CSV table of C-alpha atoms and ligand atoms in Angstrom, one decimal:
chain,number,residue,atom,x,y,z
M,266,UNK,CA,0.0,0.0,0.0
M,267,UNK,CA,3.0,2.3,0.4
M,268,UNK,CA,2.9,3.0,-3.3
M,269,UNK,CA,-0.6,4.2,-3.1
M,270,UNK,CA,-1.0,7.9,-3.8
M,271,UNK,CA,-4.5,9.1,-3.2
M,272,UNK,CA,-5.9,12.4,-4.0
M,273,UNK,CA,-5.9,14.1,-0.7
M,274,UNK,CA,-9.5,15.3,-0.8
M,275,UNK,CA,-10.6,12.0,-2.1
M,276,UNK,CA,-9.0,9.9,0.6
M,277,UNK,CA,-9.9,12.1,3.5
M,278,UNK,CA,-13.5,12.1,2.4
M,279,UNK,CA,-13.5,8.4,2.3
M,280,UNK,CA,-12.1,8.1,5.8
M,281,UNK,CA,-14.6,10.5,7.2
M,282,UNK,CA,-17.6,8.7,5.7
M,283,UNK,CA,-16.4,5.2,6.5
M,284,UNK,CA,-16.0,6.1,10.2
M,285,UNK,CA,-19.2,7.9,10.7
M,286,UNK,CA,-21.5,5.6,8.8
M,287,UNK,CA,-21.2,1.9,9.3
M,288,UNK,CA,-23.0,0.9,6.1
M,289,UNK,CA,-21.1,1.5,2.9
M,290,UNK,CA,-21.7,4.7,1.1
M,291,UNK,CA,-19.6,5.7,-1.8
M,292,UNK,CA,-17.6,8.9,-1.1
M,293,UNK,CA,-16.8,9.2,-4.7
M,294,UNK,CA,-17.9,12.5,-6.1
M,295,UNK,CA,-19.7,12.5,-9.4
M,296,UNK,CA,-17.4,15.3,-10.7
M,297,UNK,CA,-14.4,13.1,-10.0
M,298,UNK,CA,-16.0,10.3,-12.1
M,299,UNK,CA,-16.9,12.7,-14.9
M,300,UNK,CA,-13.5,14.3,-15.0
M,301,UNK,CA,-11.7,10.9,-15.1
M,302,UNK,CA,-14.0,9.6,-17.8
M,303,UNK,CA,-13.3,12.7,-19.9
M,304,UNK,CA,-9.5,12.2,-19.5
M,305,UNK,CA,-9.7,8.6,-20.5
M,306,UNK,CA,-12.2,8.8,-23.3
M,307,UNK,CA,-10.0,10.1,-26.1
M,308,UNK,CA,-7.2,7.6,-25.7
M,309,UNK,CA,-7.0,4.9,-28.4
M,310,UNK,CA,-6.9,1.8,-26.2
M,311,UNK,CA,-6.6,-1.7,-27.5
M,312,UNK,CA,-5.4,-5.0,-26.1
M,313,UNK,CA,-1.8,-3.6,-26.4
M,314,UNK,CA,-0.1,-0.4,-27.3
M,315,UNK,CA,0.4,3.2,-26.4
M,316,UNK,CA,-3.3,4.1,-25.8
M,317,UNK,CA,-3.5,1.3,-23.2
M,318,UNK,CA,-0.2,2.4,-21.6
M,319,UNK,CA,-1.4,6.0,-21.4
M,320,UNK,CA,-4.6,4.8,-19.7
M,321,UNK,CA,-2.6,2.8,-17.2
M,322,UNK,CA,-0.3,5.8,-16.6
M,323,UNK,CA,-3.3,8.0,-15.6
M,324,UNK,CA,-4.6,5.2,-13.3
M,325,UNK,CA,-1.2,4.8,-11.8
M,326,UNK,CA,-1.2,8.5,-10.9
M,327,UNK,CA,-4.5,7.9,-9.1
M,328,UNK,CA,-3.7,4.7,-7.2
M,329,UNK,CA,-0.1,3.8,-7.8
M,330,UNK,CA,-0.8,0.5,-9.6
M,331,UNK,CA,2.1,-1.5,-11.0
M,332,UNK,CA,2.3,-1.8,-14.8
M,333,UNK,CA,3.3,-5.2,-16.1
M,334,UNK,CA,4.5,-5.8,-19.6
M,335,UNK,CA,4.4,-9.3,-21.2
M,336,UNK,CA,6.5,-9.6,-24.4
M,337,UNK,CA,5.0,-10.4,-27.8
M,338,UNK,CA,5.3,-14.1,-28.4
M,339,UNK,CA,5.1,-15.1,-24.7
M,340,UNK,CA,3.0,-18.2,-24.2
M,341,UNK,CA,0.2,-17.5,-21.7
M,342,UNK,CA,-1.9,-20.6,-21.0
M,343,UNK,CA,-3.2,-21.7,-24.4
M,344,UNK,CA,-2.5,-18.3,-26.0
M,345,UNK,CA,0.4,-16.2,-27.3
M,346,UNK,CA,0.9,-12.5,-26.7
M,347,UNK,CA,0.3,-10.8,-30.1
M,348,UNK,CA,2.3,-8.0,-31.7
M,349,UNK,CA,1.8,-4.7,-30.2
M,350,UNK,CA,-0.5,-2.2,-31.9
M,351,UNK,CA,-0.6,1.6,-31.7
M,352,UNK,CA,-2.5,4.2,-33.6
M,353,UNK,CA,-0.9,7.4,-34.7
M,354,UNK,CA,-3.6,8.6,-37.1
M,355,UNK,CA,-5.8,7.1,-39.8
M,356,UNK,CA,-7.5,9.2,-42.4
M,357,UNK,CA,-9.8,8.2,-45.3
M,358,UNK,CA,-10.5,10.8,-47.9
M,359,UNK,CA,-12.4,10.8,-51.1
M,360,UNK,CA,-13.2,12.9,-54.1
M,361,UNK,CA,-15.0,15.4,-51.9
M,362,UNK,CA,-12.7,15.5,-48.9
M,363,UNK,CA,-12.1,13.7,-45.6
M,364,UNK,CA,-14.6,10.9,-44.9
M,365,UNK,CA,-13.1,9.5,-41.7
M,366,UNK,CA,-10.3,10.8,-39.4
M,367,UNK,CA,-9.3,9.2,-36.1
M,368,UNK,CA,-8.7,12.7,-34.7
M,369,UNK,CA,-12.5,13.1,-34.5
M,370,UNK,CA,-13.2,9.6,-33.3
M,371,UNK,CA,-10.8,6.7,-32.8
M,372,UNK,CA,-13.7,4.3,-33.5
M,373,UNK,CA,-13.1,5.1,-37.2
M,374,UNK,CA,-10.2,2.7,-37.4
M,375,UNK,CA,-10.7,-1.1,-37.1
M,376,UNK,CA,-8.6,-2.0,-34.0
M,377,UNK,CA,-5.3,-3.7,-35.0
M,378,UNK,CA,-5.5,-2.3,-38.5
M,379,UNK,CA,-2.1,-2.8,-40.2
M,380,UNK,CA,-0.5,0.2,-41.8
M,381,UNK,CA,-1.8,1.1,-45.2
M,382,UNK,CA,-1.2,4.0,-47.6
M,383,UNK,CA,-2.6,4.0,-51.1
M,384,UNK,CA,-5.4,4.9,-53.4
M,385,UNK,CA,-8.4,2.6,-53.9
M,386,UNK,CA,-11.5,2.5,-56.0
M,387,UNK,CA,-14.8,2.3,-54.1
M,388,UNK,CA,-15.4,-1.3,-55.0
M,389,UNK,CA,-12.0,-2.4,-53.5
M,390,UNK,CA,-12.3,0.0,-50.6
M,391,UNK,CA,-15.8,-1.2,-49.6
M,392,UNK,CA,-14.5,-4.5,-48.5
M,393,UNK,CA,-12.7,-2.6,-45.7
M,394,UNK,CA,-15.6,-0.4,-44.6
M,395,UNK,CA,-17.9,-1.2,-41.8
M,396,UNK,CA,-21.2,0.4,-40.8
M,397,UNK,CA,-24.5,-0.3,-39.1
M,398,UNK,CA,-27.3,-0.2,-41.6
M,399,UNK,CA,-29.9,-0.4,-38.8
M,400,UNK,CA,-28.3,2.4,-36.9
M,401,UNK,CA,-27.2,4.6,-39.8
M,402,UNK,CA,-25.9,7.6,-37.8
M,403,UNK,CA,-23.6,5.6,-35.5
M,404,UNK,CA,-20.0,4.5,-36.0
M,405,UNK,CA,-19.5,0.8,-35.0
M,406,UNK,CA,-16.6,-0.5,-32.9
M,407,UNK,CA,-14.7,-3.2,-34.8
M,408,UNK,CA,-11.4,-5.0,-34.1
M,409,UNK,CA,-9.3,-7.7,-35.9
M,410,UNK,CA,-6.7,-8.7,-33.3
M,411,UNK,CA,-5.7,-12.0,-34.8
M,412,UNK,CA,-6.4,-11.8,-38.5
M,413,UNK,CA,-4.2,-9.2,-40.3
M,414,UNK,CA,-6.3,-6.6,-42.2
M,415,UNK,CA,-7.2,-3.0,-42.1
M,416,UNK,CA,-10.5,-1.1,-42.2
M,417,UNK,CA,-12.5,2.0,-41.4
M,418,UNK,CA,-15.8,2.2,-39.5
M,419,UNK,CA,-18.3,4.8,-40.7
M,420,UNK,CA,-21.9,5.9,-40.1
M,421,UNK,CA,-24.0,4.0,-42.6
M,422,UNK,CA,-25.4,7.4,-43.9
M,423,UNK,CA,-21.8,8.4,-44.7
M,424,UNK,CA,-21.0,5.1,-46.3
M,425,UNK,CA,-24.1,5.0,-48.5
M,426,UNK,CA,-23.4,8.5,-49.8
M,427,UNK,CA,-20.0,7.5,-51.2
M,428,UNK,CA,-19.8,7.7,-55.0
M,429,UNK,CA,-17.4,6.3,-57.5
M,430,UNK,CA,-13.9,7.8,-57.7
M,431,UNK,CA,-10.5,7.5,-56.1
M,432,UNK,CA,-10.2,7.1,-52.3
M,433,UNK,CA,-7.0,7.7,-50.4
M,434,UNK,CA,-6.2,5.5,-47.4
M,435,UNK,CA,-3.7,6.7,-44.9
M,436,UNK,CA,-3.4,4.4,-42.0
M,437,UNK,CA,-0.5,5.3,-39.7
M,438,UNK,CA,-0.3,2.5,-37.2
M,439,UNK,CA,2.5,0.5,-35.7
M,440,UNK,CA,1.9,-3.3,-35.6
M,441,UNK,CA,5.1,-5.0,-34.5
M,442,UNK,CA,6.7,-7.0,-31.7
M,443,UNK,CA,6.4,-5.2,-28.3
M,444,UNK,CA,4.4,-6.1,-25.2
M,445,UNK,CA,1.0,-6.4,-23.7
M,446,UNK,CA,0.5,-4.0,-20.7
M,447,UNK,CA,-1.7,-4.5,-17.7
M,448,UNK,CA,-2.1,-2.8,-14.4
M,449,UNK,CA,-2.3,-4.4,-11.0
M,450,UNK,CA,-2.7,-3.1,-7.4
M,451,UNK,CA,-2.6,-5.3,-4.3
M,452,UNK,CA,-3.8,-3.6,-1.1
M,453,UNK,CA,-2.7,-5.9,1.7
M,454,UNK,CA,-5.1,-6.5,4.5
M,455,UNK,CA,-4.8,-8.3,7.8
M,456,UNK,CA,-5.5,-11.6,6.1
M,457,UNK,CA,-3.6,-12.9,3.0
M,458,UNK,CA,-6.9,-14.1,1.6
M,459,UNK,CA,-8.0,-11.9,-1.2
M,460,UNK,CA,-10.9,-10.2,-2.9
M,461,UNK,CA,-10.3,-9.7,-6.6
M,462,UNK,CA,-11.8,-6.9,-8.7
M,463,UNK,CA,-11.0,-6.9,-12.4
M,464,UNK,CA,-12.0,-4.7,-15.3
M,465,UNK,CA,-11.0,-4.5,-18.9
M,466,UNK,CA,-9.0,-1.6,-20.3
M,467,UNK,CA,-8.9,-2.3,-24.1
M,468,UNK,CA,-11.8,-0.4,-25.6
M,469,UNK,CA,-11.2,2.9,-27.3
M,470,UNK,CA,-13.7,5.7,-27.3
M,471,UNK,CA,-16.5,3.8,-25.5
M,472,UNK,CA,-17.6,5.2,-22.2
M,473,UNK,CA,-20.0,2.7,-20.6
M,474,UNK,CA,-18.4,-0.5,-21.8
M,475,UNK,CA,-15.0,0.0,-20.4
M,476,UNK,CA,-14.5,3.4,-18.7
M,477,UNK,CA,-17.2,3.1,-16.1
M,478,UNK,CA,-15.7,-0.3,-15.0
M,479,UNK,CA,-12.3,1.3,-14.8
M,480,UNK,CA,-13.4,4.3,-12.6
M,481,UNK,CA,-15.5,2.0,-10.3
M,482,UNK,CA,-12.5,-0.3,-9.8
M,483,UNK,CA,-10.3,2.7,-9.1
M,484,UNK,CA,-12.8,4.0,-6.5
M,485,UNK,CA,-12.9,0.6,-4.8
M,486,UNK,CA,-9.1,0.5,-4.7
M,487,UNK,CA,-9.2,3.8,-2.9
M,488,UNK,CA,-11.7,2.5,-0.5
M,489,UNK,CA,-9.5,-0.6,0.2
M,490,UNK,CA,-6.5,1.6,0.9
M,491,UNK,CA,-8.3,4.1,3.1
M,492,UNK,CA,-7.7,1.9,6.2
M,493,UNK,CA,-6.4,-1.5,6.9
M,494,UNK,CA,-9.0,-4.0,5.8
M,495,UNK,CA,-9.5,-7.6,6.9
M,496,UNK,CA,-9.0,-9.0,3.5
M,497,UNK,CA,-6.3,-8.2,1.0
M,498,UNK,CA,-7.8,-6.6,-2.2
M,499,UNK,CA,-6.3,-7.1,-5.6
M,500,UNK,CA,-7.3,-4.8,-8.5
M,501,UNK,CA,-6.7,-5.7,-12.1
M,502,UNK,CA,-6.9,-3.4,-15.1
M,503,UNK,CA,-6.4,-5.8,-18.0
M,504,UNK,CA,-7.0,-6.0,-21.7
M,505,UNK,CA,-10.0,-8.3,-22.1
M,506,UNK,CA,-9.4,-12.0,-22.6
M,507,UNK,CA,-5.7,-12.0,-23.4
M,508,UNK,CA,-4.9,-9.7,-20.4
M,509,UNK,CA,-6.8,-11.8,-17.9
M,510,UNK,CA,-5.2,-14.9,-19.4
M,511,UNK,CA,-1.7,-13.3,-19.1
M,512,UNK,CA,-2.4,-12.5,-15.5
M,513,UNK,CA,-3.7,-15.9,-14.7
M,514,UNK,CA,-0.7,-17.5,-16.3
M,515,UNK,CA,1.6,-15.5,-14.1
M,516,UNK,CA,-0.4,-16.0,-10.9
M,517,UNK,CA,-1.1,-19.7,-10.5
M,518,UNK,CA,-0.2,-19.4,-6.8
M,519,UNK,CA,-2.1,-16.1,-6.2
M,520,UNK,CA,-5.4,-17.6,-7.3
M,521,UNK,CA,-5.3,-20.0,-4.3
M,522,UNK,CA,-5.9,-17.0,-2.1
M,523,UNK,CA,-8.9,-15.5,-3.9
M,524,UNK,CA,-12.0,-15.9,-1.8
M,525,UNK,CA,-14.4,-13.5,-3.6
M,526,UNK,CA,-14.2,-11.6,-6.8
M,527,UNK,CA,-16.0,-9.3,-9.2
M,528,UNK,CA,-15.6,-8.4,-12.8
M,529,UNK,CA,-16.9,-4.8,-13.4
M,530,UNK,CA,-18.1,-3.3,-16.6
M,531,UNK,CA,-20.9,-1.2,-18.0
M,532,UNK,CA,-22.0,0.5,-14.8
M,533,UNK,CA,-23.1,3.9,-16.1
M,534,UNK,CA,-26.1,3.3,-18.3
M,535,UNK,CA,-29.7,3.9,-17.3
M,536,UNK,CA,-30.6,0.2,-16.7
M,537,UNK,CA,-30.9,-1.5,-13.2
M,538,UNK,CA,-27.8,-3.4,-12.0
M,539,UNK,CA,-27.4,-6.9,-13.2
M,540,UNK,CA,-25.2,-9.6,-11.6
M,541,UNK,CA,-24.0,-12.6,-13.4
M,542,UNK,CA,-23.3,-15.5,-11.0
M,543,UNK,CA,-19.9,-17.3,-11.0
M,544,UNK,CA,-19.7,-20.6,-12.7
M,545,UNK,CA,-20.1,-22.2,-9.3
M,546,UNK,CA,-23.4,-20.4,-8.9
M,547,UNK,CA,-23.4,-20.7,-5.1
M,548,UNK,CA,-20.3,-18.8,-4.1
M,549,UNK,CA,-20.6,-16.3,-1.2
M,550,UNK,CA,-20.3,-13.4,-3.6
M,551,UNK,CA,-23.2,-14.9,-5.6
M,552,UNK,CA,-25.4,-15.1,-2.5
M,553,UNK,CA,-24.4,-11.6,-1.4
M,554,UNK,CA,-24.9,-9.9,-4.8
M,555,UNK,CA,-28.1,-11.8,-5.5
M,556,UNK,CA,-29.5,-10.8,-2.1
M,557,UNK,CA,-28.6,-7.1,-2.6
M,558,UNK,CA,-30.3,-7.0,-6.0
M,559,UNK,CA,-33.6,-8.7,-5.1
M,560,UNK,CA,-36.3,-6.4,-6.3
M,561,UNK,CA,-33.8,-3.9,-7.6
M,562,UNK,CA,-31.9,-5.6,-10.4
M,563,UNK,CA,-31.3,-8.6,-12.6
M,564,UNK,CA,-29.7,-11.9,-11.5
M,565,UNK,CA,-28.2,-13.8,-14.4
M,566,UNK,CA,-27.0,-17.4,-14.2
M,567,UNK,CA,-23.5,-18.3,-15.4
M,568,UNK,CA,-23.0,-18.6,-19.1
M,569,UNK,CA,-19.7,-19.0,-21.0
M,570,UNK,CA,-20.0,-15.8,-22.9
M,571,UNK,CA,-19.3,-12.3,-21.6
M,572,UNK,CA,-16.2,-10.7,-20.1
M,573,UNK,CA,-13.2,-11.9,-18.1
M,574,UNK,CA,-15.3,-13.9,-15.7
M,575,UNK,CA,-15.0,-16.5,-18.5
M,576,UNK,CA,-11.2,-16.8,-17.7
M,577,UNK,CA,-11.4,-16.6,-13.9
M,578,UNK,CA,-14.2,-19.2,-13.8
M,579,UNK,CA,-12.7,-21.6,-16.3
M,580,UNK,CA,-12.7,-25.0,-14.8
M,581,UNK,CA,-9.0,-25.2,-14.0
M,582,UNK,CA,-9.2,-22.0,-11.9
M,583,UNK,CA,-12.9,-22.1,-10.9
M,584,UNK,CA,-12.7,-18.9,-9.0
M,585,UNK,CA,-15.7,-17.4,-7.1
M,586,UNK,CA,-15.9,-14.4,-9.4
M,587,UNK,CA,-19.2,-13.0,-10.7
M,588,UNK,CA,-19.8,-10.0,-12.9
M,589,UNK,CA,-21.6,-6.7,-12.1
M,590,UNK,CA,-23.0,-4.6,-14.9
M,591,UNK,CA,-26.1,-2.6,-15.7
M,592,UNK,CA,-27.6,-3.5,-19.1
M,593,UNK,CA,-25.9,-6.7,-20.1
M,594,UNK,CA,-23.5,-6.4,-23.0
M,595,UNK,CA,-25.0,-6.5,-26.4
M,596,UNK,CA,-28.5,-5.8,-25.2
M,597,UNK,CA,-28.6,-2.0,-25.5
M,598,UNK,CA,-28.5,-0.1,-28.8
M,599,UNK,CA,-25.5,2.1,-27.8
M,600,UNK,CA,-23.4,-1.0,-27.1
M,601,UNK,CA,-20.1,-1.0,-29.2
M,602,UNK,CA,-21.1,2.1,-31.1
M,603,UNK,CA,-20.2,5.8,-31.1
M,604,UNK,CA,-23.4,6.3,-29.1
M,605,UNK,CA,-21.7,4.8,-26.0
M,606,UNK,CA,-20.1,8.2,-25.4
M,607,UNK,CA,-19.6,10.5,-22.4
M,608,UNK,CA,-23.2,11.8,-22.6
M,609,UNK,CA,-24.6,8.2,-22.5
M,610,UNK,CA,-23.2,7.5,-19.0
M,611,UNK,CA,-24.4,8.9,-15.7
M,612,UNK,CA,-21.9,9.3,-12.9
M,613,UNK,CA,-24.7,8.8,-10.4
M,614,UNK,CA,-25.4,5.3,-11.8
M,615,UNK,CA,-21.7,4.5,-11.3
M,616,UNK,CA,-21.7,5.7,-7.7
M,617,UNK,CA,-24.9,3.7,-7.0
M,618,UNK,CA,-23.0,0.6,-8.3
M,619,UNK,CA,-20.0,1.4,-6.1
M,620,UNK,CA,-22.4,1.7,-3.1
M,621,UNK,CA,-23.8,-1.7,-3.7
M,622,UNK,CA,-20.4,-3.3,-4.0
M,623,UNK,CA,-19.2,-1.6,-0.8
M,624,UNK,CA,-22.2,-3.1,1.1
M,625,UNK,CA,-21.1,-6.5,-0.2
M,626,UNK,CA,-17.5,-5.8,0.8
M,627,UNK,CA,-18.7,-4.6,4.2
M,628,UNK,CA,-20.4,-8.0,4.7
M,629,UNK,CA,-17.2,-9.8,3.6
M,630,UNK,CA,-15.2,-7.7,6.0
M,631,UNK,CA,-17.6,-8.4,8.8
M,632,UNK,CA,-17.2,-12.1,8.5
M,633,UNK,CA,-19.9,-13.7,6.4
M,634,UNK,CA,-20.7,-16.5,8.9
M,635,UNK,CA,-21.1,-15.1,12.4
M,636,UNK,CA,-20.7,-17.3,15.5
M,637,UNK,CA,-22.2,-16.3,18.8
M,638,UNK,CA,-19.7,-16.3,21.8
M,639,UNK,CA,-22.7,-16.5,24.2
M,640,UNK,CA,-25.0,-19.2,22.6
M,641,UNK,CA,-26.4,-20.6,25.8
M,642,UNK,CA,-29.6,-18.7,26.4
M,643,UNK,CA,-30.0,-15.1,25.3
M,644,UNK,CA,-27.1,-12.9,26.4
M,645,UNK,CA,-28.2,-10.0,28.6
M,646,UNK,CA,-28.1,-7.1,26.2
M,647,UNK,CA,-29.4,-4.5,28.6
M,648,UNK,CA,-26.4,-4.9,30.8
M,649,UNK,CA,-24.2,-4.1,27.7
M,650,UNK,CA,-26.3,-1.0,26.7
M,651,UNK,CA,-27.6,-2.9,23.7
M,652,UNK,CA,-31.3,-3.2,24.7
M,653,UNK,CA,-33.7,-0.5,25.7
M,654,UNK,CA,-34.5,-0.2,29.4
M,655,UNK,CA,-38.3,0.2,28.9
M,656,UNK,CA,-40.2,-3.0,28.1
M,657,UNK,CA,-43.0,-3.5,25.6
M,658,UNK,CA,-43.6,-4.9,22.1
M,659,UNK,CA,-40.5,-4.8,19.9
M,660,UNK,CA,-40.6,-3.0,16.6
M,661,UNK,CA,-39.6,-5.3,13.8
M,662,UNK,CA,-37.4,-2.7,12.3
M,663,UNK,CA,-35.6,-1.9,15.5
M,664,UNK,CA,-31.9,-2.4,16.3
M,665,UNK,CA,-32.8,-4.7,19.2
M,666,UNK,CA,-34.8,-6.9,16.7
M,667,UNK,CA,-31.7,-7.1,14.4
M,668,UNK,CA,-29.5,-8.0,17.4
M,669,UNK,CA,-31.8,-10.8,18.4
M,670,UNK,CA,-32.0,-12.3,14.9
M,671,UNK,CA,-28.2,-12.2,14.6
M,672,UNK,CA,-27.7,-13.9,18.0
M,673,UNK,CA,-30.3,-16.5,17.2
M,674,UNK,CA,-28.8,-17.5,13.9
M,675,UNK,CA,-25.1,-17.1,14.8
M,676,UNK,CA,-24.4,-20.8,15.1
M,677,UNK,CA,-21.8,-21.0,12.4
M,678,UNK,CA,-24.2,-22.6,9.9
M,679,UNK,CA,-26.0,-19.4,8.8
M,680,UNK,CA,-24.4,-16.5,7.0
M,681,UNK,CA,-25.4,-12.8,7.1
M,682,UNK,CA,-27.5,-13.2,4.0
M,683,UNK,CA,-29.6,-15.8,5.9
M,684,UNK,CA,-30.0,-13.4,8.8
M,685,UNK,CA,-31.1,-10.6,6.4
M,686,UNK,CA,-33.5,-12.9,4.6
M,687,UNK,CA,-35.0,-14.6,7.6
M,688,UNK,CA,-35.4,-11.3,9.5
M,689,UNK,CA,-36.5,-9.3,6.5
M,690,UNK,CA,-34.0,-6.6,7.6
M,691,UNK,CA,-31.7,-4.8,5.2
M,692,UNK,CA,-28.3,-6.3,5.0
M,693,UNK,CA,-26.8,-2.9,6.0
M,694,UNK,CA,-28.7,-3.0,9.3
M,695,UNK,CA,-27.6,-6.6,9.9
M,696,UNK,CA,-24.0,-5.5,9.4
M,697,UNK,CA,-24.4,-2.6,11.9
M,698,UNK,CA,-25.8,-5.0,14.5
M,699,UNK,CA,-22.9,-7.5,13.8
M,700,UNK,CA,-20.4,-4.7,14.5
M,701,UNK,CA,-22.2,-3.8,17.8
M,702,UNK,CA,-22.2,-7.4,18.9
M,703,UNK,CA,-18.6,-7.9,18.0
M,704,UNK,CA,-17.6,-4.8,19.9
M,705,UNK,CA,-19.5,-6.1,22.9
M,706,UNK,CA,-17.6,-9.4,22.7
M,707,UNK,CA,-20.7,-11.4,21.8
M,708,UNK,CA,-19.9,-12.4,18.3
M,709,UNK,CA,-16.8,-14.0,16.8
E,874,LIG,ZN1,-17.0,-4.6,-25.1
């Protein structure tokens, strides 16, 4: 944690709120989110290259993460690190001027386009043009990581207006041996057991699918470092698929320590939160997140398609890692198009997601399976200042009611989700009561 350099205002805000309010509340200001999104948005990220490195540099200034580089050609599990790709600029012009220029949007270039300079007729060029006929004003996001080609992405309205003539292609990219970069931050806690949070960092000018996961992960890193936590927290900022695979290949021993994990992406759109269960389906994180989203969000069962939960949950690793998003990928019209821009995301939606995650982390920190240290008869709460002095019917929402539920289920076989579900009390109230009982020496 010594390398962690927090924004002063940011960290002191966190400490103040954590100490005064037992239930998790995100201290992250919406303007901090908005500013960071705006800084990151123009960078031309990919699975490798300068745009991704520049992104990690900005994150490193915020949280002091370590940047790892894995050389082109390195074997990582069943994969090999590809050549590194960076965009300088790509311009397509035609008889009546510039048609696409990555200065205005880096979505215009197909990711991993090889360099190309030359003149083409429209017929030949059209094999290299991509558009969305059903969304004719939007630029699609396309990549070709493993098959060498080049291409431009255009609004279909622009593409269909192109007439015969000579078109100049000027793609100034670098595609050559180099390295894959990823960021990692371990915040040690009292235990060596870890909570893993991972997000992908390989999408260019797309705000929801990529950047909101990055800022939420960064905010959680700041929370983890604000005071010494029970668990150690590991944060990964990795290119999708190949980056997660590269990390797993280098961390066969580390994965043994991961007790809970989340993949974060797409947290800023207008949809309710959705949680995709780990492959196990019954991990503690699955129980927690499913409970927190009852009536408020969507619970999805495991499927082998999606983000890096596919790698963390592959049978050889089988980690207890679920995924939190809002609208699931591919289900909203802005997905992987130029409409997934800064105005599409709402910082308040990101902070609401962070709040929910922090409630889950609070439960993990509190010890998910409480055990009463005074299980023989009810302990005398009044003597400890935990029960009101005037008798009468107990209000079902009261603190005393929560204390009784906790004590009655704290047999080591029931977890905090059981207590919340059986009592009908919010998990945050159960957590507050667990802290009171622990302070009073009644709960292990
Ligand atoms: Zn995506």
